[in-house]
N, CA, C and O atoms as a Maestro MAE file, in Angstrom:
{
 s_m_m2io_version
 :::
 2.0.0
}

f_m_ct {
 s_m_title
 :::
 protein
 m_atom[164] {
  # First column is atom index #
  i_m_mmod_type
  r_m_x_coord
  r_m_y_coord
  r_m_z_coord
  i_m_residue_number
  s_m_chain_name
  s_m_pdb_residue_name
  s_m_pdb_atom_name
  i_m_atomic_number
  :::
  1 25 0.838 -1.193 0.000 1 A "UNK " " N  " 7
  2 3 0.000 0.000 0.000 1 A "UNK " " CA " 6
  3 2 0.875 1.245 0.000 1 A "UNK " " C  " 6
  4 15 0.587 2.220 -0.695 1 A "UNK " " O  " 8
  5 25 1.953 1.202 0.791 2 A "UNK " " N  " 7
  6 3 2.861 2.354 0.852 2 A "UNK " " CA " 6
  7 2 3.423 2.686 -0.536 2 A "UNK " " C  " 6
  8 15 3.505 3.857 -0.906 2 A "UNK " " O  " 8
  9 25 3.809 1.655 -1.305 3 A "UNK " " N  " 7
  10 3 4.397 1.895 -2.625 3 A "UNK " " CA " 6
  11 2 3.383 2.517 -3.573 3 A "UNK " " C  " 6
  12 15 3.702 3.462 -4.293 3 A "UNK " " O  " 8
  13 25 2.149 1.985 -3.575 4 A "UNK " " N  " 7
  14 3 1.114 2.509 -4.479 4 A "UNK " " CA " 6
  15 2 0.760 3.939 -4.088 4 A "UNK " " C  " 6
  16 15 0.578 4.796 -4.953 4 A "UNK " " O  " 8
  17 25 0.664 4.196 -2.787 5 A "UNK " " N  " 7
  18 3 0.346 5.551 -2.339 5 A "UNK " " CA " 6
  19 2 1.418 6.550 -2.716 5 A "UNK " " C  " 6
  20 15 1.110 7.692 -3.055 5 A "UNK " " O  " 8
  21 25 2.679 6.136 -2.662 6 A "UNK " " N  " 7
  22 3 3.754 7.059 -3.019 6 A "UNK " " CA " 6
  23 2 3.855 7.257 -4.531 6 A "UNK " " C  " 6
  24 15 4.341 8.292 -4.987 6 A "UNK " " O  " 8
  25 25 3.401 6.276 -5.309 7 A "UNK " " N  " 7
  26 3 3.366 6.479 -6.761 7 A "UNK " " CA " 6
  27 2 2.344 7.557 -7.114 7 A "UNK " " C  " 6
  28 15 2.588 8.375 -8.002 7 A "UNK " " O  " 8
  29 25 1.208 7.564 -6.430 8 A "UNK " " N  " 7
  30 3 0.170 8.567 -6.686 8 A "UNK " " CA " 6
  31 2 0.588 9.940 -6.173 8 A "UNK " " C  " 6
  32 15 0.435 10.947 -6.864 8 A "UNK " " O  " 8
  33 25 1.119 9.966 -4.950 9 A "UNK " " N  " 7
  34 3 1.488 11.233 -4.317 9 A "UNK " " CA " 6
  35 2 2.777 10.999 -3.535 9 A "UNK " " C  " 6
  36 15 2.752 10.346 -2.492 9 A "UNK " " O  " 8
  37 25 3.899 11.521 -4.019 10 A "UNK " " N  " 7
  38 3 5.186 11.257 -3.362 10 A "UNK " " CA " 6
  39 2 5.253 11.746 -1.914 10 A "UNK " " C  " 6
  40 15 6.122 11.304 -1.161 10 A "UNK " " O  " 8
  41 25 4.364 12.638 -1.512 11 A "UNK " " N  " 7
  42 3 4.370 13.149 -0.143 11 A "UNK " " CA " 6
  43 2 3.591 12.281 0.822 11 A "UNK " " C  " 6
  44 15 3.484 12.613 2.003 11 A "UNK " " O  " 8
  45 25 3.045 11.175 0.341 12 A "UNK " " N  " 7
  46 3 2.236 10.300 1.199 12 A "UNK " " CA " 6
  47 2 3.122 9.465 2.114 12 A "UNK " " C  " 6
  48 15 4.103 8.873 1.664 12 A "UNK " " O  " 8
  49 25 2.781 9.416 3.382 13 A "UNK " " N  " 7
  50 3 3.453 8.511 4.307 13 A "UNK " " CA " 6
  51 2 2.387 7.716 5.034 13 A "UNK " " C  " 6
  52 15 2.016 8.038 6.163 13 A "UNK " " O  " 8
  53 25 1.896 6.672 4.374 14 A "UNK " " N  " 7
  54 3 0.776 5.897 4.905 14 A "UNK " " CA " 6
  55 2 1.193 5.065 6.106 14 A "UNK " " C  " 6
  56 15 0.368 4.761 6.967 14 A "UNK " " O  " 8
  57 25 2.467 4.696 6.172 15 A "UNK " " N  " 7
  58 3 2.914 3.855 7.281 15 A "UNK " " CA " 6
  59 2 2.776 4.588 8.615 15 A "UNK " " C  " 6
  60 15 2.465 3.969 9.632 15 A "UNK " " O  " 8
  61 25 3.005 5.897 8.615 16 A "UNK " " N  " 7
  62 3 2.894 6.651 9.863 16 A "UNK " " CA " 6
  63 2 1.445 6.685 10.339 16 A "UNK " " C  " 6
  64 15 1.186 6.619 11.541 16 A "UNK " " O  " 8
  65 25 0.501 6.786 9.407 17 A "UNK " " N  " 7
  66 3 -0.907 6.778 9.790 17 A "UNK " " CA " 6
  67 2 -1.321 5.400 10.293 17 A "UNK " " C  " 6
  68 15 -2.211 5.292 11.136 17 A "UNK " " O  " 8
  69 25 -0.693 4.359 9.791 18 A "UNK " " N  " 7
  70 3 -1.024 3.004 10.228 18 A "UNK " " CA " 6
  71 2 -0.443 2.714 11.615 18 A "UNK " " C  " 6
  72 15 -0.966 1.858 12.329 18 A "UNK " " O  " 8
  73 25 0.615 3.403 12.005 19 A "UNK " " N  " 7
  74 3 1.257 3.129 13.290 19 A "UNK " " CA " 6
  75 2 0.389 3.583 14.464 19 A "UNK " " C  " 6
  76 15 0.434 2.972 15.531 19 A "UNK " " O  " 8
  77 25 -0.403 4.649 14.283 20 A "UNK " " N  " 7
  78 3 -1.243 5.155 15.384 20 A "UNK " " CA " 6
  79 2 -2.210 4.107 15.907 20 A "UNK " " C  " 6
  80 15 -2.166 3.782 17.093 20 A "UNK " " O  " 8
  81 25 -3.084 3.562 15.060 21 A "UNK " " N  " 7
  82 3 -4.001 2.514 15.530 21 A "UNK " " CA " 6
  83 2 -3.272 1.265 16.022 21 A "UNK " " C  " 6
  84 15 -3.752 0.577 16.923 21 A "UNK " " O  " 8
  85 25 -2.120 0.976 15.434 22 A "UNK " " N  " 7
  86 3 -1.358 -0.200 15.850 22 A "UNK " " CA " 6
  87 2 -0.885 -0.035 17.290 22 A "UNK " " C  " 6
  88 15 -1.042 -0.946 18.102 22 A "UNK " " O  " 8
  89 25 -0.309 1.117 17.609 23 A "UNK " " N  " 7
  90 3 0.175 1.379 18.969 23 A "UNK " " CA " 6
  91 2 -0.999 1.432 19.934 23 A "UNK " " C  " 6
  92 15 -0.906 0.923 21.051 23 A "UNK " " O  " 8
  93 25 -2.106 2.047 19.514 24 A "UNK " " N  " 7
  94 3 -3.286 2.117 20.378 24 A "UNK " " CA " 6
  95 2 -3.816 0.719 20.682 24 A "UNK " " C  " 6
  96 15 -4.264 0.454 21.798 24 A "UNK " " O  " 8
  97 25 -3.767 -0.169 19.702 25 A "UNK " " N  " 7
  98 3 -4.220 -1.540 19.925 25 A "UNK " " CA " 6
  99 2 -3.333 -2.272 20.916 25 A "UNK " " C  " 6
  100 15 -3.830 -3.028 21.751 25 A "UNK " " O  " 8
  101 25 -2.033 -2.057 20.836 26 A "UNK " " N  " 7
  102 3 -1.116 -2.704 21.768 26 A "UNK " " CA " 6
  103 2 -1.365 -2.201 23.186 26 A "UNK " " C  " 6
  104 15 -1.397 -2.989 24.132 26 A "UNK " " O  " 8
  105 25 -1.539 -0.894 23.333 27 A "UNK " " N  " 7
  106 3 -1.795 -0.323 24.659 27 A "UNK " " CA " 6
  107 2 -3.129 -0.835 25.198 27 A "UNK " " C  " 6
  108 15 -3.230 -1.195 26.371 27 A "UNK " " O  " 8
  109 25 -4.151 -0.869 24.346 28 A "UNK " " N  " 7
  110 3 -5.456 -1.369 24.763 28 A "UNK " " CA " 6
  111 2 -5.398 -2.824 25.197 28 A "UNK " " C  " 6
  112 15 -6.047 -3.211 26.168 28 A "UNK " " O  " 8
  113 25 -4.625 -3.632 24.482 29 A "UNK " " N  " 7
  114 3 -4.485 -5.038 24.857 29 A "UNK " " CA " 6
  115 2 -3.790 -5.179 26.204 29 A "UNK " " C  " 6
  116 15 -4.167 -6.028 27.012 29 A "UNK " " O  " 8
  117 25 -2.778 -4.354 26.451 30 A "UNK " " N  " 7
  118 3 -2.067 -4.409 27.732 30 A "UNK " " CA " 6
  119 2 -2.986 -4.008 28.877 30 A "UNK " " C  " 6
  120 15 -2.953 -4.627 29.941 30 A "UNK " " O  " 8
  121 25 -3.805 -2.981 28.675 31 A "UNK " " N  " 7
  122 3 -4.745 -2.551 29.711 31 A "UNK " " CA " 6
  123 2 -5.779 -3.641 29.977 31 A "UNK " " C  " 6
  124 15 -6.096 -3.937 31.129 31 A "UNK " " O  " 8
  125 25 -6.309 -4.241 28.895 32 A "UNK " " N  " 7
  126 3 -7.305 -5.297 29.057 32 A "UNK " " CA " 6
  127 2 -6.706 -6.495 29.785 32 A "UNK " " C  " 6
  128 15 -7.365 -7.092 30.636 32 A "UNK " " O  " 8
  129 25 -5.467 -6.855 29.463 33 A "UNK " " N  " 7
  130 3 -4.811 -7.979 30.133 33 A "UNK " " CA " 6
  131 2 -4.616 -7.661 31.609 33 A "UNK " " C  " 6
  132 15 -4.810 -8.532 32.457 33 A "UNK " " O  " 8
  133 25 -4.236 -6.435 31.925 34 A "UNK " " N  " 7
  134 3 -4.067 -6.030 33.315 34 A "UNK " " CA " 6
  135 2 -5.363 -6.109 34.092 34 A "UNK " " C  " 6
  136 15 -5.378 -6.556 35.238 34 A "UNK " " O  " 8
  137 25 -6.453 -5.675 33.474 35 A "UNK " " N  " 7
  138 3 -7.759 -5.734 34.147 35 A "UNK " " CA " 6
  139 2 -8.182 -7.180 34.395 35 A "UNK " " C  " 6
  140 15 -8.678 -7.514 35.471 35 A "UNK " " O  " 8
  141 25 -7.984 -8.029 33.396 36 A "UNK " " N  " 7
  142 3 -8.351 -9.435 33.560 36 A "UNK " " CA " 6
  143 2 -7.539 -10.085 34.672 36 A "UNK " " C  " 6
  144 15 -8.079 -10.839 35.482 36 A "UNK " " O  " 8
  145 25 -6.244 -9.795 34.710 37 A "UNK " " N  " 7
  146 3 -5.401 -10.360 35.765 37 A "UNK " " CA " 6
  147 2 -5.849 -9.854 37.142 37 A "UNK " " C  " 6
  148 15 -5.833 -10.600 38.122 37 A "UNK " " O  " 8
  149 25 -6.247 -8.584 37.203 38 A "UNK " " N  " 7
  150 3 -6.684 -8.005 38.468 38 A "UNK " " CA " 6
  151 2 -7.968 -8.691 38.954 38 A "UNK " " C  " 6
  152 15 -8.109 -8.993 40.139 38 A "UNK " " O  " 8
  153 25 -8.893 -8.929 38.031 39 A "UNK " " N  " 7
  154 3 -10.183 -9.504 38.432 39 A "UNK " " CA " 6
  155 2 -10.101 -10.994 38.759 39 A "UNK " " C  " 6
  156 15 -10.798 -11.471 39.656 39 A "UNK " " O  " 8
  157 25 -9.257 -11.729 38.039 40 A "UNK " " N  " 7
  158 3 -9.264 -13.194 38.163 40 A "UNK " " CA " 6
  159 2 -8.128 -13.769 38.993 40 A "UNK " " C  " 6
  160 15 -7.948 -14.986 39.042 40 A "UNK " " O  " 8
  161 25 -7.360 -12.903 39.648 41 A "UNK " " N  " 7
  162 3 -6.285 -13.450 40.473 41 A "UNK " " CA " 6
  163 2 -6.362 -12.951 41.902 41 A "UNK " " C  " 6
  164 15 -5.528 -13.317 42.730 41 A "UNK " " O  " 8
  :::
 }
 m_bond[163] {
  # First column is bond index #
  i_m_from
  i_m_to
  i_m_order
  :::
  1 1 2 1
  2 2 3 1
  3 3 4 2
  4 3 5 1
  5 5 6 1
  6 6 7 1
  7 7 8 2
  8 7 9 1
  9 9 10 1
  10 10 11 1
  11 11 12 2
  12 11 13 1
  13 13 14 1
  14 14 15 1
  15 15 16 2
  16 15 17 1
  17 17 18 1
  18 18 19 1
  19 19 20 2
  20 19 21 1
  21 21 22 1
  22 22 23 1
  23 23 24 2
  24 23 25 1
  25 25 26 1
  26 26 27 1
  27 27 28 2
  28 27 29 1
  29 29 30 1
  30 30 31 1
  31 31 32 2
  32 31 33 1
  33 33 34 1
  34 34 35 1
  35 35 36 2
  36 35 37 1
  37 37 38 1
  38 38 39 1
  39 39 40 2
  40 39 41 1
  41 41 42 1
  42 42 43 1
  43 43 44 2
  44 43 45 1
  45 45 46 1
  46 46 47 1
  47 47 48 2
  48 47 49 1
  49 49 50 1
  50 50 51 1
  51 51 52 2
  52 51 53 1
  53 53 54 1
  54 54 55 1
  55 55 56 2
  56 55 57 1
  57 57 58 1
  58 58 59 1
  59 59 60 2
  60 59 61 1
  61 61 62 1
  62 62 63 1
  63 63 64 2
  64 63 65 1
  65 65 66 1
  66 66 67 1
  67 67 68 2
  68 67 69 1
  69 69 70 1
  70 70 71 1
  71 71 72 2
  72 71 73 1
  73 73 74 1
  74 74 75 1
  75 75 76 2
  76 75 77 1
  77 77 78 1
  78 78 79 1
  79 79 80 2
  80 79 81 1
  81 81 82 1
  82 82 83 1
  83 83 84 2
  84 83 85 1
  85 85 86 1
  86 86 87 1
  87 87 88 2
  88 87 89 1
  89 89 90 1
  90 90 91 1
  91 91 92 2
  92 91 93 1
  93 93 94 1
  94 94 95 1
  95 95 96 2
  96 95 97 1
  97 97 98 1
  98 98 99 1
  99 99 100 2
  100 99 101 1
  101 101 102 1
  102 102 103 1
  103 103 104 2
  104 103 105 1
  105 105 106 1
  106 106 107 1
  107 107 108 2
  108 107 109 1
  109 109 110 1
  110 110 111 1
  111 111 112 2
  112 111 113 1
  113 113 114 1
  114 114 115 1
  115 115 116 2
  116 115 117 1
  117 117 118 1
  118 118 119 1
  119 119 120 2
  120 119 121 1
  121 121 122 1
  122 122 123 1
  123 123 124 2
  124 123 125 1
  125 125 126 1
  126 126 127 1
  127 127 128 2
  128 127 129 1
  129 129 130 1
  130 130 131 1
  131 131 132 2
  132 131 133 1
  133 133 134 1
  134 134 135 1
  135 135 136 2
  136 135 137 1
  137 137 138 1
  138 138 139 1
  139 139 140 2
  140 139 141 1
  141 141 142 1
  142 142 143 1
  143 143 144 2
  144 143 145 1
  145 145 146 1
  146 146 147 1
  147 147 148 2
  148 147 149 1
  149 149 150 1
  150 150 151 1
  151 151 152 2
  152 151 153 1
  153 153 154 1
  154 154 155 1
  155 155 156 2
  156 155 157 1
  157 157 158 1
  158 158 159 1
  159 159 160 2
  160 159 161 1
  161 161 162 1
  162 162 163 1
  163 163 164 2
  :::
 }
}
C-alpha cells in the first residue's frame, strides 16, 4: 500500500498513519490484560 500511495502522491506517508491505531491496539491489549489479571487473580 505504501508503494502505491507514493506512486500517486510522493508526499504520502501511509505507514505513519497506520502506526497510530497499531500502537493504540497494543496499549489497549495491555490494559485489558491487566484488568483481567486483576479480576481473576
